[in-house]
PDB file of C-alpha atoms in Angstrom:
ATOM      1  CA  MET D  23      55.749  64.858 -75.618  1.00 69.00           C
ATOM      2  CA  ARG D  24      57.565  68.167 -75.313  1.00 76.00           C
ATOM      3  CA  ALA D  25      55.272  69.239 -72.458  1.00 73.00           C
ATOM      4  CA  LEU D  26      55.981  65.919 -70.735  1.00 73.00           C
ATOM      5  CA  ARG D  27      59.709  66.547 -70.794  1.00 79.00           C
ATOM      6  CA  LYS D  28      59.228  70.144 -69.688  1.00 81.00           C
ATOM      7  CA  ASP D  29      57.129  69.176 -66.650  1.00 83.00           C
ATOM      8  CA  THR D  30      58.930  65.959 -65.673  1.00 86.00           C
ATOM      9  CA  SER D  31      59.678  67.190 -62.159  1.00 86.00           C
ATOM     10  CA  LEU D  32      55.983  67.947 -61.571  1.00 86.00           C
ATOM     11  CA  TYR D  33      55.005  64.459 -62.703  1.00 86.00           C
ATOM     12  CA  LEU D  34      57.639  62.965 -60.415  1.00 89.00           C
ATOM     13  CA  PHE D  35      56.046  64.834 -57.483  1.00 91.00           C
ATOM     14  CA  CYS D  36      52.730  63.147 -58.357  1.00 90.00           C
ATOM     15  CA  LEU D  37      54.286  59.692 -58.512  1.00 92.00           C
ATOM     16  CA  PRO D  38      54.352  58.932 -54.730  1.00 94.00           C
ATOM     17  CA  GLY D  39      50.693  59.885 -54.421  1.00 94.00           C
ATOM     18  CA  LEU D  40      49.762  57.675 -57.361  1.00 94.00           C
ATOM     19  CA  VAL D  41      51.774  54.756 -55.979  1.00 95.00           C
ATOM     20  CA  LEU D  42      50.183  55.109 -52.509  1.00 95.00           C
ATOM     21  CA  THR D  43      46.706  55.374 -54.029  1.00 95.00           C
ATOM     22  CA  PHE D  44      47.324  52.227 -56.039  1.00 94.00           C
ATOM     23  CA  ILE D  45      48.704  50.315 -53.054  1.00 95.00           C
ATOM     24  CA  PHE D  46      46.069  51.350 -50.493  1.00 94.00           C
ATOM     25  CA  SER D  47      42.994  51.833 -52.700  1.00 92.00           C
ATOM     26  CA  TYR D  48      43.188  49.559 -55.725  1.00 92.00           C
ATOM     27  CA  ILE D  49      45.072  46.487 -54.487  1.00 91.00           C
ATOM     28  CA  PRO D  50      42.622  45.955 -51.564  1.00 90.00           C
ATOM     29  CA  MET D  51      39.767  45.814 -54.092  1.00 89.00           C
ATOM     30  CA  TYR D  52      41.055  42.345 -54.886  1.00 87.00           C
ATOM     31  CA  GLY D  53      39.523  41.198 -51.596  1.00 87.00           C
ATOM     32  CA  VAL D  54      36.041  42.449 -52.505  1.00 89.00           C
ATOM     33  CA  GLN D  55      35.420  39.201 -54.328  1.00 89.00           C
ATOM     34  CA  ILE D  56      35.225  37.432 -50.943  1.00 90.00           C
ATOM     35  CA  ALA D  57      31.622  38.704 -50.814  1.00 91.00           C
ATOM     36  CA  PHE D  58      30.848  36.570 -53.876  1.00 93.00           C
ATOM     37  CA  ARG D  59      32.598  33.389 -52.718  1.00 93.00           C
ATOM     38  CA  LYS D  60      32.033  30.783 -50.029  1.00 93.00           C
ATOM     39  CA  TYR D  61      35.308  31.833 -48.491  1.00 90.00           C
ATOM     40  CA  ASN D  62      37.546  29.319 -46.827  1.00 89.00           C
ATOM     41  CA  ALA D  63      40.844  30.615 -45.424  1.00 89.00           C
ATOM     42  CA  ARG D  64      42.605  27.338 -46.152  1.00 91.00           C
ATOM     43  CA  ASP D  65      41.721  27.499 -49.867  1.00 90.00           C
ATOM     44  CA  GLY D  66      42.323  31.237 -50.207  1.00 87.00           C
ATOM     45  CA  ILE D  67      40.321  33.632 -52.347  1.00 86.00           C
ATOM     46  CA  TRP D  68      40.879  31.902 -55.677  1.00 87.00           C
ATOM     47  CA  GLY D  69      40.354  28.400 -54.284  1.00 90.00           C
ATOM     48  CA  SER D  70      37.044  29.205 -52.610  1.00 90.00           C
ATOM     49  CA  GLU D  71      33.793  28.302 -54.330  1.00 92.00           C
ATOM     50  CA  TRP D  72      32.047  31.070 -56.312  1.00 93.00           C
ATOM     51  CA  VAL D  73      28.463  31.590 -55.051  1.00 94.00           C
ATOM     52  CA  GLY D  74      27.599  34.836 -56.812  1.00 92.00           C
ATOM     53  CA  LEU D  75      24.919  36.945 -55.134  1.00 95.00           C
ATOM     54  CA  GLN D  76      23.841  34.238 -52.650  1.00 95.00           C
ATOM     55  CA  TYR D  77      24.941  36.170 -49.551  1.00 94.00           C
ATOM     56  CA  PHE D  78      23.400  39.411 -50.823  1.00 95.00           C
ATOM     57  CA  GLU D  79      20.087  37.641 -51.449  1.00 96.00           C
ATOM     58  CA  ARG D  80      20.249  36.179 -47.939  1.00 95.00           C
ATOM     59  CA  PHE D  81      20.825  39.653 -46.481  1.00 95.00           C
ATOM     60  CA  PHE D  82      18.038  41.287 -48.510  1.00 95.00           C
ATOM     61  CA  ASN D  83      15.594  38.535 -47.528  1.00 96.00           C
ATOM     62  CA  SER D  84      16.641  38.567 -43.880  1.00 96.00           C
ATOM     63  CA  PRO D  85      14.039  39.665 -41.323  1.00 96.00           C
ATOM     64  CA  TYR D  86      16.672  42.102 -39.994  1.00 96.00           C
ATOM     65  CA  PHE D  87      17.221  43.849 -43.336  1.00 96.00           C
ATOM     66  CA  GLU D  88      14.752  46.716 -42.832  1.00 96.00           C
ATOM     67  CA  SER D  89      15.765  47.411 -39.248  1.00 95.00           C
ATOM     68  CA  THR D  90      19.463  47.295 -40.188  1.00 96.00           C
ATOM     69  CA  ILE D  91      18.988  49.812 -42.991  1.00 96.00           C
ATOM     70  CA  ALA D  92      16.751  52.013 -40.821  1.00 96.00           C
ATOM     71  CA  ASN D  93      19.235  51.991 -37.928  1.00 95.00           C
ATOM     72  CA  THR D  94      22.105  52.808 -40.287  1.00 96.00           C
ATOM     73  CA  LEU D  95      20.220  55.742 -41.809  1.00 97.00           C
ATOM     74  CA  ILE D  96      19.126  57.042 -38.401  1.00 95.00           C
ATOM     75  CA  LEU D  97      22.669  56.856 -37.002  1.00 95.00           C
ATOM     76  CA  SER D  98      24.104  58.496 -40.116  1.00 96.00           C
ATOM     77  CA  LEU D  99      21.614  61.377 -40.066  1.00 97.00           C
ATOM     78  CA  TYR D 100      21.982  61.848 -36.314  1.00 96.00           C
ATOM     79  CA  SER D 101      25.759  61.885 -36.677  1.00 95.00           C
ATOM     80  CA  LEU D 102      25.539  64.393 -39.519  1.00 95.00           C
ATOM     81  CA  ILE D 103      23.204  66.671 -37.571  1.00 95.00           C
ATOM     82  CA  VAL D 104      25.503  66.631 -34.528  1.00 94.00           C
ATOM     83  CA  SER D 105      28.965  66.559 -36.068  1.00 92.00           C
ATOM     84  CA  PHE D 106      28.428  69.115 -38.825  1.00 91.00           C
ATOM     85  CA  PRO D 107      27.437  72.328 -36.999  1.00 94.00           C
ATOM     86  CA  ILE D 108      29.478  71.896 -33.788  1.00 94.00           C
ATOM     87  CA  PRO D 109      32.928  72.257 -35.425  1.00 93.00           C
ATOM     88  CA  ILE D 110      31.684  75.256 -37.409  1.00 93.00           C
ATOM     89  CA  ILE D 111      30.388  76.941 -34.258  1.00 93.00           C
ATOM     90  CA  LEU D 112      33.641  76.160 -32.429  1.00 92.00           C
ATOM     91  CA  ALA D 113      35.682  77.495 -35.362  1.00 91.00           C
ATOM     92  CA  LEU D 114      33.652  80.717 -35.455  1.00 91.00           C
ATOM     93  CA  MET D 115      34.058  81.147 -31.696  1.00 91.00           C
ATOM     94  CA  LEU D 116      37.807  80.514 -31.827  1.00 89.00           C
ATOM     95  CA  ASN D 117      38.198  82.776 -34.833  1.00 87.00           C
ATOM     96  CA  SER D 118      36.599  85.617 -32.889  1.00 87.00           C
ATOM     97  CA  PHE D 119      39.018  85.292 -29.939  1.00 84.00           C
ATOM     98  CA  ARG D 120      41.366  88.230 -29.603  1.00 84.00           C
ATOM     99  CA  HIS D 121      43.904  86.431 -27.419  1.00 84.00           C
ATOM    100  CA  ASN D 122      45.894  83.947 -29.485  1.00 85.00           C
ATOM    101  CA  ARG D 123      47.179  82.183 -26.371  1.00 89.00           C
ATOM    102  CA  TYR D 124      43.677  81.159 -25.221  1.00 87.00           C
ATOM    103  CA  LYS D 125      42.761  80.269 -28.774  1.00 86.00           C
ATOM    104  CA  LYS D 126      45.726  77.902 -29.089  1.00 88.00           C
ATOM    105  CA  VAL D 127      45.068  76.290 -25.711  1.00 90.00           C
ATOM    106  CA  ILE D 128      41.429  75.612 -26.594  1.00 89.00           C
ATOM    107  CA  GLN D 129      42.447  74.312 -30.031  1.00 88.00           C
ATOM    108  CA  THR D 130      44.935  71.935 -28.425  1.00 89.00           C
ATOM    109  CA  ILE D 131      42.426  70.685 -25.849  1.00 91.00           C
ATOM    110  CA  THR D 132      39.720  70.079 -28.450  1.00 90.00           C
ATOM    111  CA  TYR D 133      42.172  68.565 -30.947  1.00 90.00           C
ATOM    112  CA  ALA D 134      43.769  66.101 -28.486  1.00 90.00           C
ATOM    113  CA  PRO D 135      40.929  63.496 -28.580  1.00 90.00           C
ATOM    114  CA  ASN D 136      41.578  63.091 -32.316  1.00 89.00           C
ATOM    115  CA  PHE D 137      44.721  61.118 -31.423  1.00 91.00           C
ATOM    116  CA  ILE D 138      42.878  58.644 -29.200  1.00 89.00           C
ATOM    117  CA  SER D 139      42.312  55.316 -30.922  1.00 89.00           C
ATOM    118  CA  THR D 140      38.824  53.857 -31.124  1.00 88.00           C
ATOM    119  CA  VAL D 141      39.769  51.018 -28.766  1.00 92.00           C
ATOM    120  CA  VAL D 142      41.019  53.466 -26.137  1.00 93.00           C
ATOM    121  CA  MET D 143      37.914  55.623 -26.667  1.00 90.00           C
ATOM    122  CA  CYS D 144      35.677  52.614 -25.982  1.00 89.00           C
ATOM    123  CA  GLY D 145      37.653  51.833 -22.831  1.00 91.00           C
ATOM    124  CA  MET D 146      37.257  55.436 -21.686  1.00 91.00           C
ATOM    125  CA  LEU D 147      33.500  55.270 -22.293  1.00 90.00           C
ATOM    126  CA  ILE D 148      33.302  52.153 -20.130  1.00 89.00           C
ATOM    127  CA  LEU D 149      35.307  53.916 -17.397  1.00 89.00           C
ATOM    128  CA  PHE D 150      33.029  56.954 -17.576  1.00 88.00           C
ATOM    129  CA  LEU D 151      29.659  55.224 -17.925  1.00 87.00           C
ATOM    130  CA  SER D 152      29.998  51.993 -15.934  1.00 86.00           C
ATOM    131  CA  PRO D 153      27.047  51.809 -13.507  1.00 84.00           C
ATOM    132  CA  SER D 154      29.141  50.385 -10.656  1.00 81.00           C
ATOM    133  CA  SER D 155      32.512  52.097 -10.962  1.00 81.00           C
ATOM    134  CA  GLY D 156      32.121  54.787 -13.606  1.00 84.00           C
ATOM    135  CA  ILE D 157      33.193  58.355 -12.936  1.00 87.00           C
ATOM    136  CA  ILE D 158      29.839  59.786 -13.982  1.00 86.00           C
ATOM    137  CA  SER D 159      27.855  57.319 -11.856  1.00 84.00           C
ATOM    138  CA  LYS D 160      30.049  58.208  -8.855  1.00 86.00           C
ATOM    139  CA  LEU D 161      29.399  61.929  -9.390  1.00 88.00           C
ATOM    140  CA  VAL D 162      25.660  61.379  -9.775  1.00 85.00           C
ATOM    141  CA  GLY D 163      25.766  59.157  -6.668  1.00 84.00           C
ATOM    142  CA  LEU D 164      27.125  62.074  -4.627  1.00 87.00           C
ATOM    143  CA  PHE D 165      23.822  63.854  -5.229  1.00 89.00           C
ATOM    144  CA  GLY D 166      21.792  60.824  -4.148  1.00 85.00           C
ATOM    145  CA  PHE D 167      20.792  59.588  -7.584  1.00 84.00           C
ATOM    146  CA  GLN D 168      21.557  56.295  -9.253  1.00 82.00           C
ATOM    147  CA  LEU D 169      22.558  56.306 -12.906  1.00 80.00           C
ATOM    148  CA  PRO D 170      20.960  53.596 -15.060  1.00 83.00           C
ATOM    149  CA  ASN D 171      23.197  51.181 -16.954  1.00 85.00           C
ATOM    150  CA  LEU D 172      23.812  53.326 -20.010  1.00 84.00           C
ATOM    151  CA  MET D 173      26.242  50.850 -21.551  1.00 84.00           C
ATOM    152  CA  GLY D 174      23.567  48.147 -21.447  1.00 86.00           C
ATOM    153  CA  SER D 175      20.751  50.342 -22.722  1.00 86.00           C
ATOM    154  CA  ALA D 176      19.743  50.034 -26.363  1.00 89.00           C
ATOM    155  CA  ALA D 177      18.098  53.468 -26.201  1.00 91.00           C
ATOM    156  CA  ALA D 178      21.335  55.116 -25.013  1.00 90.00           C
ATOM    157  CA  PHE D 179      23.547  53.530 -27.673  1.00 91.00           C
ATOM    158  CA  PRO D 180      22.876  56.018 -30.506  1.00 94.00           C
ATOM    159  CA  HIS D 181      23.589  58.964 -28.219  1.00 94.00           C
ATOM    160  CA  ILE D 182      26.790  57.445 -26.816  1.00 92.00           C
ATOM    161  CA  TYR D 183      27.948  56.486 -30.310  1.00 92.00           C
ATOM    162  CA  VAL D 184      27.266  59.843 -31.967  1.00 95.00           C
ATOM    163  CA  TRP D 185      28.392  62.125 -29.149  1.00 94.00           C
ATOM    164  CA  SER D 186      31.624  60.203 -28.479  1.00 92.00           C
ATOM    165  CA  GLU D 187      32.427  60.370 -32.195  1.00 92.00           C
ATOM    166  CA  ALA D 188      31.671  64.091 -32.215  1.00 93.00           C
ATOM    167  CA  TRP D 189      33.854  64.640 -29.145  1.00 92.00           C
ATOM    168  CA  GLN D 190      36.703  62.771 -30.791  1.00 92.00           C
ATOM    169  CA  HIS D 191      36.598  64.652 -34.109  1.00 91.00           C
ATOM    170  CA  VAL D 192      35.264  68.128 -33.350  1.00 93.00           C
ATOM    171  CA  GLY D 193      38.750  69.559 -32.761  1.00 91.00           C
ATOM    172  CA  TRP D 194      40.186  68.411 -36.074  1.00 92.00           C
ATOM    173  CA  ASP D 195      37.108  69.504 -38.005  1.00 92.00           C
ATOM    174  CA  SER D 196      37.154  72.929 -36.357  1.00 92.00           C
ATOM    175  CA  ILE D 197      40.819  73.373 -37.313  1.00 90.00           C
ATOM    176  CA  LEU D 198      39.864  72.771 -40.939  1.00 90.00           C
ATOM    177  CA  TYR D 199      37.118  75.392 -40.697  1.00 89.00           C
ATOM    178  CA  ILE D 200      39.458  77.848 -38.942  1.00 87.00           C
ATOM    179  CA  ALA D 201      41.955  77.435 -41.788  1.00 87.00           C
ATOM    180  CA  THR D 202      39.156  78.166 -44.235  1.00 86.00           C
ATOM    181  CA  LEU D 203      38.025  81.223 -42.283  1.00 82.00           C
ATOM    182  CA  SER D 204      41.549  82.646 -41.978  1.00 79.00           C
ATOM    183  CA  SER D 205      42.224  82.355 -45.688  1.00 71.00           C
TER     184      SER D 205
END
């Protein structure tokens, strides 16, 4: 009790973090029970019928279960392979720069996509990759080639998904590694 009184100010500094964690992490767990109910918005969570593991059984017995799990694992591994080493390499390159001005400009340019929302990022991808009016298809058209419809191609989806995510987050991740290297 004596230690509690002695360190009261330290515990008060922890209080906002605990309150935010409770509000944004624990209160939303209340909604997890929707997965176990035949949810009806009119009746609310508590008024909806309890069905237990019915929806989980339906998913596990679905003909799409194996392909869904396989695609999720493939995308996750591909994303890990791409988005793990690139920020480290960028951080090592930036850390070796002698001119701080160039270093800061490159950090700013690579960090800027982090502030683009996912919706805007998807719109940009459509503008870049559209087969009829996309910037990339226009550039390829200047050389006499025609770009296939990448946005409609199932084979191109994993690459577009992973590389756009890497482009969006490589700057922030490299800043974290640079902070680690400089300490």
